[in-house]
Amino acid sequence: MKNIAELAIIVPCFNEEEVLRSSIKTLSSELKKLVKNKTIKETSKIVLVNDGSTDSTWQIIEKAHQKDSRIKGISLSRNFGHQEALLAGLYNTEADIYITIDADLQDDVSVLSQMVENYYKGYDIVYGVRNKRDTDSYFKRTSALFFYKLMKWLGVELVSNHADFRLLSRRAVAAMSEFKEKNLFLRAIVPLVGFKSCNVYYNRKKREAGTTKYPFKKMLLFALRGISSFSAVPLHLITLFGILISFLSFLLMLWTVYGYFNGSTITGWASLMSVITFFSGITILFMGIIGEYIASIFVEVKNRPVYIIDQRLD
Ligand code: UDP
Ligand code: MG
């Protein structure tokens, strides 16, 4: 049995004024319960990371900190993004174990104790996995399913129906910090860290207030980031497709030459146009895929900071 551990709950917050007060209440009563049961140390804390909110999110965090010193705050200098805010919280907080959870508490806080128990059983990583997706829109459900299938096919290891609700031990966070990439897609990085891991299941609730901070465009860009930073399969496919097309165009050339000697070369405008338009489309698509990878390299090469901290409340 390990010594009783200090827990830090990391919560990224971007314009969450509608839900934050009630989320803080729920989280701190959960924390108190765990402390009372002697599951975690008294010095355990909640770290709210303000990701450049333009509403009163930071003021709410400051007030909560004044009332209860177990509630800490980190404010980033601007909006960096969900994944970046998570890292800012993880890498700037001292604790034995970390649990990351979204500010809207769609993920069930009642499994926190189960996660911590699994840590004591010897797991360094505990993934929060959703049972059902009935609280999602039809579109989000099917697109998520498609994405998991696609990623699997592309050879990227992901835990299905797991987002960023997870427990990480201190050494797992330390190992994760060795991954220096700037294109952050944490749910694919965490499995690469290794160590013993397990799943904890829960039902995901509807967002109680406020709106999603992941509109369609942001979601699509996030998926592209996941693909282009973890799988080179699309590039290999382009090469294979290129080989196939070269072979087919060689046959086409033979056929054209044959047509020329048969005197039937004037007809065929329609087929020619079809071939041109089809391959123009394919060419632009493939240039786009290559562009995605170049964009990825571009971001890595610049080596910019992933987040910048403006203020802290410890
Ligand atoms: N978030 C963030 N920065 C952003 C976008 C989102 O810190 O640029 C936070 C947000 O406050 C929330 C979490 O990331 O705590 C997940 O966002 P949301 O609940 O809107 O996503 P959804 O559940 O709709 O996928
Ligand atoms: Mg949410």
mmCIF file of N, CA and C in Angstrom, residues 83 86-87 90-91 100 125 164 166 168-181 184 186-187 189-193 195:
data_model
loop_
_atom_site.group_PDB
_atom_site.id
_atom_site.type_symbol
_atom_site.label_atom_id
_atom_site.label_comp_id
_atom_site.label_asym_id
_atom_site.label_seq_id
_atom_site.Cartn_x
_atom_site.Cartn_y
_atom_site.Cartn_z
ATOM 1 N N GLN A 83 -6.185 21.719 -24.432
ATOM 2 C CA GLN A 83 -5.044 20.850 -24.146
ATOM 3 C C GLN A 83 -3.899 21.615 -23.497
ATOM 4 N N LEU A 86 -4.667 22.364 -19.911
ATOM 5 C CA LEU A 86 -4.455 21.175 -19.087
ATOM 6 C C LEU A 86 -2.982 21.035 -18.713
ATOM 7 N N LEU A 87 -2.112 21.204 -19.710
ATOM 8 C CA LEU A 87 -0.673 21.078 -19.441
ATOM 9 C C LEU A 87 -0.194 22.135 -18.472
ATOM 10 N N LEU A 90 -1.079 20.879 -15.127
ATOM 11 C CA LEU A 90 -0.325 19.685 -14.721
ATOM 12 C C LEU A 90 1.136 20.016 -14.400
ATOM 13 N N TYR A 91 1.742 20.848 -15.240
ATOM 14 C CA TYR A 91 3.182 21.097 -15.092
ATOM 15 C C TYR A 91 3.508 22.187 -14.073
ATOM 16 N N THR A 100 -7.645 15.265 -14.196
ATOM 17 C CA THR A 100 -8.094 16.369 -15.049
ATOM 18 C C THR A 100 -9.570 16.165 -15.373
ATOM 19 N N ILE A 125 -2.038 5.344 -14.478
ATOM 20 C CA ILE A 125 -2.967 6.083 -15.321
ATOM 21 C C ILE A 125 -4.338 5.424 -15.200
ATOM 22 N N ASP A 164 -10.631 13.734 -21.872
ATOM 23 C CA ASP A 164 -9.527 14.184 -21.036
ATOM 24 C C ASP A 164 -9.854 14.085 -19.558
ATOM 25 N N ARG A 166 -9.110 11.942 -16.643
ATOM 26 C CA ARG A 166 -8.220 10.840 -16.271
ATOM 27 C C ARG A 166 -7.390 11.164 -15.046
ATOM 28 N N LEU A 168 -3.603 10.781 -13.399
ATOM 29 C CA LEU A 168 -2.198 10.549 -13.737
ATOM 30 C C LEU A 168 -1.374 10.618 -12.453
ATOM 31 N N SER A 169 -0.442 9.686 -12.302
ATOM 32 C CA SER A 169 0.439 9.755 -11.135
ATOM 33 C C SER A 169 1.527 10.784 -11.418
ATOM 34 N N ARG A 170 2.241 11.126 -10.360
ATOM 35 C CA ARG A 170 3.321 12.105 -10.518
ATOM 36 C C ARG A 170 4.332 11.654 -11.576
ATOM 37 N N ARG A 171 4.684 10.354 -11.516
ATOM 38 C CA ARG A 171 5.715 9.919 -12.484
ATOM 39 C C ARG A 171 5.163 9.843 -13.910
ATOM 40 N N ALA A 172 3.840 9.607 -14.040
ATOM 41 C CA ALA A 172 3.260 9.620 -15.390
ATOM 42 C C ALA A 172 3.306 11.036 -15.964
ATOM 43 N N VAL A 173 3.041 12.029 -15.120
ATOM 44 C CA VAL A 173 3.107 13.422 -15.588
ATOM 45 C C VAL A 173 4.549 13.786 -15.942
ATOM 46 N N ALA A 174 5.496 13.324 -15.120
ATOM 47 C CA ALA A 174 6.903 13.599 -15.407
ATOM 48 C C ALA A 174 7.292 12.976 -16.742
ATOM 49 N N ALA A 175 6.839 11.748 -16.986
ATOM 50 C CA ALA A 175 7.164 11.077 -18.257
ATOM 51 C C ALA A 175 6.510 11.820 -19.420
ATOM 52 N N MET A 176 5.293 12.287 -19.193
ATOM 53 C CA MET A 176 4.575 12.992 -20.249
ATOM 54 C C MET A 176 5.297 14.287 -20.631
ATOM 55 N N SER A 177 5.926 14.911 -19.636
ATOM 56 C CA SER A 177 6.599 16.177 -19.916
ATOM 57 C C SER A 177 7.822 15.978 -20.801
ATOM 58 N N GLU A 178 8.240 14.709 -20.971
ATOM 59 C CA GLU A 178 9.360 14.420 -21.878
ATOM 60 C C GLU A 178 8.918 14.437 -23.342
ATOM 61 N N PHE A 179 7.614 14.414 -23.573
ATOM 62 C CA PHE A 179 7.103 14.522 -24.937
ATOM 63 C C PHE A 179 7.079 15.994 -25.290
ATOM 64 N N LYS A 180 8.018 16.397 -26.131
ATOM 65 C CA LYS A 180 8.219 17.832 -26.333
ATOM 66 C C LYS A 180 7.367 18.416 -27.452
ATOM 67 N N GLU A 181 6.457 17.610 -27.998
ATOM 68 C CA GLU A 181 5.745 18.134 -29.156
ATOM 69 C C GLU A 181 4.793 19.279 -28.810
ATOM 70 N N LEU A 184 -0.478 19.381 -29.453
ATOM 71 C CA LEU A 184 -0.911 18.574 -28.329
ATOM 72 C C LEU A 184 -2.212 17.841 -28.611
ATOM 73 N N LEU A 186 -3.492 15.129 -26.256
ATOM 74 C CA LEU A 186 -3.090 14.380 -25.060
ATOM 75 C C LEU A 186 -3.609 12.953 -25.040
ATOM 76 N N ARG A 187 -4.819 12.729 -25.588
ATOM 77 C CA ARG A 187 -5.352 11.375 -25.455
ATOM 78 C C ARG A 187 -4.575 10.360 -26.279
ATOM 79 N N ILE A 189 -1.100 10.912 -26.574
ATOM 80 C CA ILE A 189 0.222 10.925 -25.928
ATOM 81 C C ILE A 189 0.219 10.039 -24.689
ATOM 82 N N VAL A 190 -0.869 10.126 -23.901
ATOM 83 C CA VAL A 190 -0.912 9.386 -22.627
ATOM 84 C C VAL A 190 -0.666 7.877 -22.803
ATOM 85 N N PRO A 191 -1.314 7.201 -23.786
ATOM 86 C CA PRO A 191 -1.009 5.766 -23.947
ATOM 87 C C PRO A 191 0.461 5.505 -24.289
ATOM 88 N N LEU A 192 1.129 6.476 -24.928
ATOM 89 C CA LEU A 192 2.539 6.291 -25.284
ATOM 90 C C LEU A 192 3.440 6.372 -24.062
ATOM 91 N N VAL A 193 2.931 6.965 -22.981
ATOM 92 C CA VAL A 193 3.714 7.070 -21.748
ATOM 93 C C VAL A 193 3.939 5.689 -21.152
ATOM 94 N N PHE A 195 3.363 2.574 -18.546
ATOM 95 C CA PHE A 195 3.001 2.255 -17.156
ATOM 96 C C PHE A 195 1.702 1.459 -17.117
#
